[in-house]
Short mmCIF file of C-alpha atoms and ligand atoms in Angstrom, two decimals:
data_model
loop_
_atom_site.label_atom_id
_atom_site.label_comp_id
_atom_site.label_asym_id
_atom_site.label_seq_id
_atom_site.Cartn_x
_atom_site.Cartn_y
_atom_site.Cartn_z
CA MET L 6 55.30 74.51 13.34
CA ALA L 7 55.96 74.79 9.63
CA ALA L 8 53.16 76.90 7.89
CA VAL L 9 50.93 74.86 5.86
CA GLN L 10 51.72 75.30 2.41
CA PRO L 11 48.55 76.14 -0.10
CA LYS L 12 48.02 73.25 -1.70
CA LYS L 13 49.09 72.95 -5.67
CA LYS L 14 47.09 71.78 -8.62
CA ILE L 15 47.60 69.38 -10.98
CA SER L 16 48.81 71.51 -13.72
CA LEU L 17 51.36 69.70 -16.03
CA ALA L 18 48.83 67.29 -17.07
CA LEU L 19 45.67 69.54 -18.45
CA ARG L 20 45.57 71.37 -21.55
CA GLN L 21 46.32 75.14 -20.63
CA ASP L 22 43.93 78.17 -22.99
CA GLY L 23 45.84 77.20 -26.20
CA GLN L 24 48.52 74.68 -25.60
CA PRO L 25 48.85 72.69 -28.74
CA ASP L 26 48.92 68.76 -28.89
CA SER L 27 52.11 67.45 -27.11
CA LEU L 28 54.24 65.34 -29.75
CA VAL L 29 56.16 62.14 -28.02
CA HIS L 30 58.77 60.78 -30.04
CA ILE L 31 59.91 57.37 -29.78
CA THR L 32 62.13 57.40 -33.39
CA PRO L 33 62.60 59.64 -35.87
CA GLU L 34 60.11 58.19 -37.68
CA VAL L 35 57.30 57.03 -34.80
CA CYS L 36 55.69 60.22 -33.26
CA PHE L 37 52.61 60.00 -30.58
CA GLY L 38 49.95 62.92 -30.94
CA GLY L 39 50.30 63.76 -35.07
CA GLU L 40 48.49 63.74 -37.63
CA LYS L 41 49.57 59.76 -38.03
CA LEU L 42 47.99 57.38 -35.67
CA VAL L 43 50.48 54.81 -34.02
CA LEU L 44 49.71 51.05 -34.42
CA ILE L 45 51.24 48.83 -31.75
CA GLY L 46 51.17 44.95 -32.48
CA GLY L 47 52.19 41.95 -30.65
CA PRO L 48 51.65 39.44 -27.90
CA CYS L 49 50.32 39.76 -24.67
CA ALA L 50 53.92 38.18 -23.48
CA VAL L 51 56.91 37.11 -24.66
CA GLU L 52 57.32 33.48 -25.02
CA ASN L 53 60.02 32.52 -27.44
CA LEU L 54 62.20 33.49 -30.16
CA GLN L 55 60.53 31.68 -32.83
CA GLN L 56 57.37 33.80 -31.18
CA ILE L 57 58.13 36.70 -30.65
CA ILE L 58 59.95 37.33 -34.50
CA GLU L 59 57.38 35.32 -36.06
CA THR L 60 54.75 37.46 -34.22
CA ALA L 61 56.80 40.85 -34.79
CA GLN L 62 57.68 40.11 -38.66
CA ALA L 63 53.33 39.57 -39.14
CA VAL L 64 52.80 42.88 -37.72
CA VAL L 65 55.01 45.19 -39.36
CA GLN L 66 53.57 43.69 -42.38
CA ALA L 67 49.77 44.44 -41.79
CA GLY L 68 51.44 48.07 -41.13
CA ALA L 69 52.16 48.19 -37.35
CA VAL L 70 55.28 50.46 -36.04
CA MET L 71 56.16 49.11 -32.94
CA LEU L 72 56.02 46.48 -30.88
CA ARG L 73 54.53 45.15 -27.73
CA GLY L 74 55.20 42.35 -26.34
CA GLY L 75 55.64 41.11 -22.22
CA ALA L 76 58.79 40.40 -20.23
CA TRP L 77 57.76 40.28 -16.62
CA LYS L 78 53.53 39.90 -16.83
CA PRO L 79 51.09 41.15 -14.25
CA ARG L 80 49.01 37.69 -13.67
CA THR L 81 46.28 38.11 -10.80
CA SER L 82 47.21 34.16 -9.83
CA PRO L 83 51.13 33.70 -8.93
CA TYR L 84 51.13 30.37 -10.59
CA ASP L 85 50.80 31.82 -14.21
CA PHE L 86 53.26 32.55 -16.49
CA GLN L 87 55.44 35.65 -14.71
CA GLY L 88 56.91 36.33 -18.00
CA LEU L 89 60.30 35.61 -18.86
CA LYS L 90 61.55 38.39 -17.52
CA GLU L 91 65.36 39.37 -18.10
CA GLU L 92 65.48 36.58 -21.33
CA GLY L 93 61.98 38.46 -22.80
CA LEU L 94 63.96 41.71 -22.90
CA GLU L 95 66.92 39.85 -24.91
CA LEU L 96 63.96 38.24 -26.98
CA LEU L 97 62.46 41.50 -27.99
CA VAL L 98 65.73 43.17 -28.57
CA GLN L 99 66.05 40.13 -31.22
CA ALA L 100 62.52 41.09 -32.34
CA ARG L 101 63.30 44.67 -33.11
CA GLU L 102 67.00 44.01 -34.87
CA ALA L 103 64.84 41.32 -37.18
CA THR L 104 62.23 44.02 -37.82
CA GLY L 105 63.14 47.19 -37.35
CA LEU L 106 60.34 48.17 -34.63
CA PRO L 107 60.81 50.12 -31.71
CA ILE L 108 59.79 48.35 -28.48
CA VAL L 109 57.32 49.13 -25.59
CA THR L 110 57.06 46.21 -22.17
CA GLU L 111 56.09 46.62 -19.00
CA VAL L 112 58.43 47.52 -16.12
CA LEU L 113 56.40 46.48 -12.76
CA ASP L 114 59.18 46.99 -9.99
CA PRO L 115 60.82 50.15 -9.25
CA ARG L 116 64.26 48.40 -8.75
CA ASP L 117 63.96 47.33 -12.73
CA VAL L 118 63.31 50.48 -14.34
CA ASP L 119 66.96 51.17 -15.54
CA LYS L 120 67.56 47.97 -16.51
CA VAL L 121 63.92 48.24 -19.21
CA ALA L 122 64.90 51.39 -20.00
CA GLN L 123 67.96 51.01 -20.76
CA VAL L 124 66.55 48.22 -23.59
CA ALA L 125 62.99 49.75 -24.57
CA ASP L 126 61.87 52.20 -26.64
CA MET L 127 59.08 53.06 -24.34
CA LEU L 128 57.92 52.12 -20.68
CA GLN L 129 54.15 50.34 -20.04
CA ILE L 130 52.94 50.78 -16.52
CA GLY L 131 50.17 48.42 -16.69
CA SER L 132 46.86 49.07 -15.52
CA ARG L 133 47.39 47.47 -11.95
CA SER L 134 50.56 49.99 -11.58
CA VAL L 135 48.68 53.39 -12.22
CA GLN L 136 48.76 54.01 -8.77
CA ASN L 137 51.91 52.62 -7.73
CA PHE L 138 53.66 55.78 -6.65
CA PRO L 139 57.89 55.28 -6.21
CA LEU L 140 56.85 53.13 -9.87
CA LEU L 141 55.25 56.45 -11.35
CA ARG L 142 58.12 58.19 -9.78
CA GLU L 143 60.98 55.96 -10.85
CA VAL L 144 59.78 56.29 -14.29
CA GLY L 145 59.66 59.50 -14.60
CA SER L 146 63.04 60.48 -13.32
CA THR L 147 64.39 58.81 -16.56
CA GLN L 148 63.20 60.39 -20.04
CA LYS L 149 61.95 57.20 -21.62
CA PRO L 150 58.82 57.77 -23.22
CA VAL L 151 56.16 55.72 -20.70
CA LEU L 152 52.90 54.38 -22.14
CA LEU L 153 51.10 54.46 -19.31
CA LYS L 154 47.77 52.59 -19.08
CA ARG L 155 44.85 53.89 -17.03
CA GLY L 156 43.48 51.57 -14.40
CA MET L 157 40.70 49.07 -14.11
CA MET L 158 39.23 51.05 -11.04
CA THR L 159 40.45 54.70 -12.01
CA THR L 160 38.61 57.38 -12.67
CA VAL L 161 39.52 60.08 -15.39
CA ASP L 162 41.10 63.33 -12.91
CA GLU L 163 43.14 59.71 -10.69
CA TRP L 164 44.83 59.09 -14.18
CA LEU L 165 45.63 62.17 -14.85
CA ALA L 166 47.14 63.03 -11.14
CA ALA L 167 48.92 59.71 -11.88
CA ALA L 168 50.18 61.29 -15.32
CA GLU L 169 51.34 64.18 -13.39
CA TYR L 170 53.47 62.39 -10.98
CA ILE L 171 55.98 61.25 -14.04
CA LEU L 172 55.67 65.44 -15.61
CA ALA L 173 56.75 66.69 -12.29
CA ALA L 174 59.13 64.18 -12.15
CA GLY L 175 61.04 65.52 -14.69
CA ASN L 176 59.95 63.42 -17.63
CA LYS L 177 57.51 65.07 -20.63
CA ASN L 178 57.40 61.98 -22.23
CA VAL L 179 53.57 60.63 -21.07
CA VAL L 180 51.12 58.74 -23.62
CA LEU L 181 47.75 58.11 -22.10
CA CYS L 182 46.05 54.25 -22.80
CA GLU L 183 42.46 53.69 -22.15
CA ARG L 184 41.98 49.84 -21.63
CA GLY L 185 38.67 49.70 -20.36
CA ILE L 186 37.17 49.94 -17.01
CA ARG L 187 35.22 47.64 -14.51
CA THR L 188 31.56 48.17 -14.89
CA PHE L 189 28.36 46.31 -13.90
CA ASP L 190 28.51 44.59 -16.70
CA THR L 191 30.77 41.90 -17.91
CA THR L 192 29.56 40.37 -20.64
CA LEU L 193 33.09 41.75 -22.36
CA ARG L 194 35.74 41.33 -19.97
CA ASN L 195 36.09 45.05 -19.07
CA THR L 196 33.88 48.12 -20.51
CA LEU L 197 36.07 50.51 -23.23
CA ASP L 198 35.31 54.00 -22.07
CA VAL L 199 35.44 56.17 -25.23
CA GLY L 200 33.98 58.74 -23.57
CA ALA L 201 37.10 58.92 -22.01
CA VAL L 202 38.92 59.70 -25.15
CA ALA L 203 36.84 62.34 -26.31
CA VAL L 204 37.57 64.05 -22.53
CA LEU L 205 41.09 63.22 -23.02
CA LYS L 206 41.71 64.98 -26.02
CA HIS L 207 39.76 67.69 -24.89
CA LYS L 208 41.39 68.06 -20.74
CA THR L 209 44.83 67.06 -21.34
CA HIS L 210 48.01 67.79 -24.41
CA LEU L 211 49.12 64.31 -24.15
CA PRO L 212 48.21 61.55 -26.43
CA VAL L 213 45.68 59.19 -25.61
CA ILE L 214 45.81 55.83 -27.25
CA VAL L 215 43.30 52.93 -27.01
CA ASP L 216 43.58 49.34 -26.31
CA PRO L 217 40.71 47.30 -27.29
CA SER L 218 42.09 44.25 -26.59
CA HIS L 219 42.01 44.34 -22.87
CA ALA L 220 39.12 46.07 -22.91
CA ALA L 221 37.34 43.31 -25.21
CA GLY L 222 38.74 40.29 -23.96
CA ASP L 223 37.48 38.72 -26.42
CA PHE L 224 39.40 38.44 -30.10
CA ARG L 225 35.90 38.82 -32.41
CA TYR L 226 34.88 42.57 -30.99
CA VAL L 227 38.63 43.49 -30.70
CA THR L 228 38.48 45.39 -34.54
CA ALA L 229 35.11 46.99 -33.48
CA LEU L 230 36.40 48.57 -30.47
CA ALA L 231 39.25 49.39 -31.80
CA LYS L 232 37.12 51.38 -35.02
CA ALA L 233 35.12 53.38 -32.21
CA ALA L 234 38.22 54.39 -30.62
CA VAL L 235 39.82 55.58 -33.94
CA ALA L 236 36.63 57.76 -34.66
CA ALA L 237 36.40 59.34 -30.72
CA GLY L 238 39.81 61.00 -31.47
CA ALA L 239 42.49 58.40 -30.32
CA ASP L 240 45.57 59.12 -31.58
CA GLY L 241 47.16 55.25 -31.85
CA LEU L 242 45.84 51.29 -30.69
CA LEU L 243 47.69 48.65 -28.63
CA VAL L 244 46.26 45.37 -30.52
CA GLU L 245 47.28 41.66 -29.08
CA THR L 246 48.69 39.63 -31.49
CA HIS L 247 50.09 36.20 -31.80
CA CYS L 248 51.31 34.01 -34.74
CA HIS L 249 49.62 31.22 -32.55
CA PRO L 250 47.04 33.01 -30.18
CA SER L 251 45.59 28.97 -28.98
CA ASP L 252 49.04 28.28 -28.28
CA ALA L 253 49.37 31.83 -26.27
CA LEU L 254 50.78 31.52 -22.77
CA SER L 255 48.52 34.53 -21.70
CA ASP L 256 45.29 36.36 -22.75
CA ALA L 257 44.79 33.63 -25.70
CA GLY L 258 40.85 34.50 -26.28
CA GLN L 259 41.74 38.49 -27.23
CA SER L 260 44.49 37.65 -29.49
CA LEU L 261 44.41 38.33 -32.94
CA THR L 262 45.85 36.24 -36.07
CA PRO L 263 48.20 38.28 -38.42
CA GLN L 264 45.38 37.61 -40.29
CA GLN L 265 42.94 39.22 -38.01
CA PHE L 266 45.43 42.08 -37.15
CA SER L 267 45.52 42.53 -41.16
CA GLU L 268 41.95 43.06 -41.39
CA LEU L 269 41.47 45.42 -38.21
CA THR L 270 44.50 47.74 -40.07
CA ALA L 271 42.43 47.91 -43.11
CA GLY L 272 39.13 48.75 -40.89
CA CYS L 273 41.11 51.16 -38.79
CA ARG L 274 42.57 53.04 -41.57
CA ALA L 275 39.17 53.82 -43.39
CA VAL L 276 37.79 55.08 -40.51
CA ALA L 277 41.05 57.36 -39.63
CA THR L 278 40.47 58.45 -43.01
CA ALA L 279 37.00 59.69 -42.27
CA VAL L 280 38.18 61.52 -39.57
CA GLY L 281 40.89 63.42 -40.93
CA ARG L 282 43.64 61.02 -39.64
CA THR L 283 46.12 58.64 -41.30
CA LEU L 284 47.08 55.33 -40.28
C1 LIG F 4 48.90 44.10 -21.07
O1 LIG F 4 49.31 44.92 -21.79
O2 LIG F 4 49.40 42.96 -21.00
C2 LIG F 4 48.29 44.37 -19.93
C3 LIG F 4 48.67 43.64 -18.63
O3 LIG F 4 47.71 45.02 -19.55
P1 LIG F 4 46.75 45.72 -18.66
O4 LIG F 4 47.87 46.30 -17.45
O5 LIG F 4 46.35 46.73 -19.48
O6 LIG F 4 45.66 44.75 -18.24
MN1 LIG F 5 47.55 40.46 -22.47
#
């Protein structure tokens, strides 16, 4: 009988004594973990060419340095809009060409990782996939930067263990994204765990950003949560923005208009300055 191996502990995701913050480079200009915060804007889902181009142009004008947009959407109901899939990827490429913004988009299925990685500048692992271990291993086998969202029911330690899967598979380019957790209080869609941001900045060397949109679930509260995130030490923000939110096929109620996104940027910039960062 084989000898029982001593249990190996999570280590790659944890900050070792004196270890500096890790930097995750997307392009020569865009980097997570430095003094400058990374502002990402864009729609929940890519819907059509006009929507993604118009939204991308609006967010870049307001100061965003990356574009988000889902081509594969993880929807609770199988009858809801599931995303444009490959066509969505093509539209993202056109938006990148039109604006120069690098793109982050979700990959849901390990079988799609190669295809999405060939196009995207960063792979998003959504909340519902944070413990999809085959998917984590698959993105870990690439060198593409990964945006790892926190699961809605995932503890900080479980989340770091999920990051460890990617790191242990050989991909060091991991950015964590707090997006709210489920609590007893259902006033907002989720409860933004600002405390987790402060804890993670201590516990891990990986960059930590915040998605205030899925935390709030309501456009009226997104900016306040974004400011709180910056004050708590977040390295960036992921904010759902739509050129015409009322027409959005998913997450309409939490999507900001270009004008609201621009106001969020100004407010967060002031907070960033107050905490010794730039945006
Ligand atoms: C999204 O970013 O549109 C999304 C589905 O987010 P989450 O996985 O955090 O719910
Ligand atoms: Mn969404």
